[in-house]
PDB file of C-alpha atoms in Angstrom:
ATOM      1  CA  MET A   1     124.512  84.514 -17.991  1.00 43.00           C
ATOM      2  CA  ASP A   2     122.263  85.543 -20.887  1.00 43.00           C
ATOM      3  CA  ARG A   3     119.764  82.734 -21.421  1.00 46.00           C
ATOM      4  CA  ARG A   4     117.307  82.776 -24.297  1.00 49.00           C
ATOM      5  CA  ILE A   5     113.896  81.296 -23.718  1.00 43.00           C
ATOM      6  CA  SER A   6     112.730  78.344 -25.777  1.00 49.00           C
ATOM      7  CA  ARG A   7     109.676  78.388 -28.038  1.00 48.00           C
ATOM      8  CA  ALA A   8     107.784  76.263 -25.506  1.00 46.00           C
ATOM      9  CA  GLU A   9     108.619  78.742 -22.741  1.00 45.00           C
ATOM     10  CA  ALA A  10     107.502  81.624 -24.953  1.00 41.00           C
ATOM     11  CA  VAL A  11     104.187  79.876 -25.626  1.00 42.00           C
ATOM     12  CA  CYS A  12     103.852  79.278 -21.907  1.00 42.00           C
ATOM     13  CA  LEU A  13     104.508  82.900 -21.046  1.00 41.00           C
ATOM     14  CA  HIS A  14     101.926  83.944 -23.630  1.00 41.00           C
ATOM     15  CA  PHE A  15      99.126  81.562 -22.554  1.00 45.00           C
ATOM     16  CA  TYR A  16      99.903  81.016 -18.882  1.00 48.00           C
ATOM     17  CA  GLN A  17      97.365  82.838 -16.771  1.00 52.00           C
ATOM     18  CA  PRO A  18      97.289  81.481 -13.232  1.00 53.00           C
ATOM     19  CA  LEU A  19      93.911  81.291 -11.613  1.00 54.00           C
ATOM     20  CA  LYS A  20      93.782  83.327  -8.418  1.00 54.00           C
ATOM     21  CA  LEU A  21      90.813  82.424  -6.305  1.00 59.00           C
ATOM     22  CA  SER A  22      89.704  84.505  -3.377  1.00 57.00           C
ATOM     23  CA  ASN A  23      87.960  81.788  -1.382  1.00 59.00           C
ATOM     24  CA  ILE A  24      86.803  78.183  -1.320  1.00 60.00           C
ATOM     25  CA  MET A  25      83.389  79.097  -2.747  1.00 60.00           C
ATOM     26  CA  THR A  26      85.032  80.453  -5.896  1.00 77.00           C
ATOM     27  CA  TYR A  27      87.110  77.247  -6.152  1.00 78.00           C
ATOM     28  CA  ASP A  28      83.939  75.152  -5.927  1.00 81.00           C
ATOM     29  CA  GLN A  29      82.367  77.301  -8.618  1.00 82.00           C
ATOM     30  CA  GLU A  30      85.417  76.887 -10.866  1.00 82.00           C
ATOM     31  CA  ILE A  31      85.490  73.072 -10.663  1.00 84.00           C
ATOM     32  CA  ARG A  32      81.798  73.038 -11.563  1.00 85.00           C
ATOM     33  CA  SER A  33      82.154  75.620 -14.362  1.00 82.00           C
ATOM     34  CA  SER A  34      82.513  72.978 -17.060  1.00 83.00           C
ATOM     35  CA  LYS A  35      81.694  69.294 -17.460  1.00 88.00           C
ATOM     36  CA  VAL A  36      85.437  68.537 -17.367  1.00 89.00           C
ATOM     37  CA  VAL A  37      88.052  70.640 -15.537  1.00 89.00           C
ATOM     38  CA  LEU A  38      91.777  69.933 -15.294  1.00 90.00           C
ATOM     39  CA  MET A  39      93.177  71.737 -12.264  1.00 89.00           C
ATOM     40  CA  GLU A  40      96.908  72.097 -11.675  1.00 90.00           C
ATOM     41  CA  PHE A  41      98.024  73.049  -8.185  1.00 92.00           C
ATOM     42  CA  TYR A  42     101.411  74.756  -8.362  1.00 92.00           C
ATOM     43  CA  ALA A  43     103.683  77.317  -6.695  1.00 93.00           C
ATOM     44  CA  SER A  44     105.579  80.047  -8.514  1.00 89.00           C
ATOM     45  CA  TRP A  45     108.811  79.153  -6.680  1.00 94.00           C
ATOM     46  CA  CYS A  46     108.637  75.427  -7.629  1.00 94.00           C
ATOM     47  CA  PRO A  47     111.095  74.445 -10.413  1.00 94.00           C
ATOM     48  CA  HIS A  48     109.063  71.338 -11.316  1.00 93.00           C
ATOM     49  CA  CYS A  49     105.943  73.476 -11.671  1.00 92.00           C
ATOM     50  CA  GLN A  50     107.816  75.908 -13.903  1.00 91.00           C
ATOM     51  CA  ARG A  51     108.888  73.039 -16.148  1.00 92.00           C
ATOM     52  CA  MET A  52     105.255  71.919 -16.452  1.00 91.00           C
ATOM     53  CA  MET A  53     103.997  75.372 -17.514  1.00 90.00           C
ATOM     54  CA  PRO A  54     104.621  74.858 -21.261  1.00 90.00           C
ATOM     55  CA  VAL A  55     102.952  71.444 -21.103  1.00 91.00           C
ATOM     56  CA  VAL A  56      99.913  72.845 -19.306  1.00 90.00           C
ATOM     57  CA  ALA A  57      99.731  75.662 -21.861  1.00 88.00           C
ATOM     58  CA  GLN A  58      99.726  73.118 -24.705  1.00 91.00           C
ATOM     59  CA  VAL A  59      97.051  71.005 -23.003  1.00 91.00           C
ATOM     60  CA  LYS A  60      94.971  74.140 -22.458  1.00 88.00           C
ATOM     61  CA  GLU A  61      95.231  74.973 -26.139  1.00 89.00           C
ATOM     62  CA  LEU A  62      94.447  71.398 -27.238  1.00 92.00           C
ATOM     63  CA  LEU A  63      91.379  71.127 -24.979  1.00 89.00           C
ATOM     64  CA  ASP A  64      90.024  74.589 -25.782  1.00 86.00           C
ATOM     65  CA  GLY A  65      86.241  74.397 -25.743  1.00 83.00           C
ATOM     66  CA  ARG A  66      86.166  70.795 -24.510  1.00 89.00           C
ATOM     67  CA  ALA A  67      87.501  71.245 -20.966  1.00 89.00           C
ATOM     68  CA  ASN A  68      88.625  74.043 -18.700  1.00 87.00           C
ATOM     69  CA  VAL A  69      92.302  73.992 -17.756  1.00 88.00           C
ATOM     70  CA  CYS A  70      93.145  76.000 -14.644  1.00 86.00           C
ATOM     71  CA  GLN A  71      96.283  76.605 -12.635  1.00 87.00           C
ATOM     72  CA  LEU A  72      95.915  77.340  -8.955  1.00 88.00           C
ATOM     73  CA  ASP A  73      98.805  78.868  -6.979  1.00 89.00           C
ATOM     74  CA  ILE A  74      98.745  77.118  -3.597  1.00 91.00           C
ATOM     75  CA  ASP A  75     100.479  80.046  -1.898  1.00 91.00           C
ATOM     76  CA  ASN A  76      97.597  82.338  -2.809  1.00 87.00           C
ATOM     77  CA  ASN A  77      94.899  79.688  -2.364  1.00 86.00           C
ATOM     78  CA  LYS A  78      95.865  77.575   0.631  1.00 88.00           C
ATOM     79  CA  GLU A  79      92.277  76.917   1.656  1.00 87.00           C
ATOM     80  CA  ALA A  80      91.373  75.499  -1.759  1.00 87.00           C
ATOM     81  CA  ALA A  81      94.544  73.365  -1.876  1.00 89.00           C
ATOM     82  CA  ASP A  82      93.727  71.992   1.576  1.00 90.00           C
ATOM     83  CA  ALA A  83      90.153  71.245   0.503  1.00 86.00           C
ATOM     84  CA  ALA A  84      91.513  69.272  -2.465  1.00 88.00           C
ATOM     85  CA  ASP A  85      93.963  67.480  -0.121  1.00 89.00           C
ATOM     86  CA  VAL A  86      96.966  68.605  -2.178  1.00 91.00           C
ATOM     87  CA  ARG A  87     100.175  67.575  -0.413  1.00 89.00           C
ATOM     88  CA  SER A  88     102.753  67.966  -3.193  1.00 92.00           C
ATOM     89  CA  ILE A  89     103.219  70.120  -6.247  1.00 93.00           C
ATOM     90  CA  PRO A  90     102.685  70.100  -9.068  1.00 93.00           C
ATOM     91  CA  SER A  91      99.474  68.137  -8.592  1.00 93.00           C
ATOM     92  CA  PHE A  92      96.883  67.600 -11.289  1.00 92.00           C
ATOM     93  CA  LEU A  93      93.260  66.763 -10.626  1.00 91.00           C
ATOM     94  CA  ILE A  94      90.584  66.069 -13.202  1.00 91.00           C
ATOM     95  CA  TYR A  95      87.056  67.004 -12.199  1.00 91.00           C
ATOM     96  CA  VAL A  96      83.987  65.701 -13.992  1.00 90.00           C
ATOM     97  CA  ASP A  97      80.719  67.348 -12.963  1.00 90.00           C
ATOM     98  CA  GLY A  98      82.517  68.841  -9.945  1.00 88.00           C
ATOM     99  CA  GLU A  99      83.824  65.525  -8.600  1.00 89.00           C
ATOM    100  CA  VAL A 100      87.439  64.327  -8.695  1.00 88.00           C
ATOM    101  CA  LEU A 101      87.732  61.657 -11.355  1.00 84.00           C
ATOM    102  CA  LEU A 102      91.500  61.304 -11.403  1.00 68.00           C
ATOM    103  CA  SER A 103      94.405  62.851  -9.608  1.00 63.00           C
ATOM    104  CA  LYS A 104      98.128  62.529 -10.125  1.00 56.00           C
ATOM    105  CA  ILE A 105      98.393  61.381  -6.524  1.00 51.00           C
ATOM    106  CA  GLU A 106      95.911  58.516  -7.032  1.00 49.00           C
ATOM    107  CA  SER A 107      97.825  57.244 -10.057  1.00 48.00           C
ATOM    108  CA  PHE A 108     100.795  56.345  -7.842  1.00 47.00           C
ATOM    109  CA  LEU A 109      98.752  54.363  -5.305  1.00 44.00           C
TER     110      LEU A 109
END
């Protein structure tokens, strides 16, 4: 089946640059790289994560210069995902000054 991609998917493919971290120290540096950091934990095989990609790309564009928006593939960064206590994907955490201010998981509790 020949499926055309939507405009949102095209934007996503253009802006989507997953963050690949080599170790937990780099992850710690990334969450402290800006006053505010939105971190998405995802997996490339996850259909829900794929549906969120255009949304994350739009948020990244909207927050340009005001907050860092990063995507972290849990398959390539298991140690960092474990350190953040990520148990489901996609998961979104907001860091302020390197500390978790809000996570998607907390919003359901």
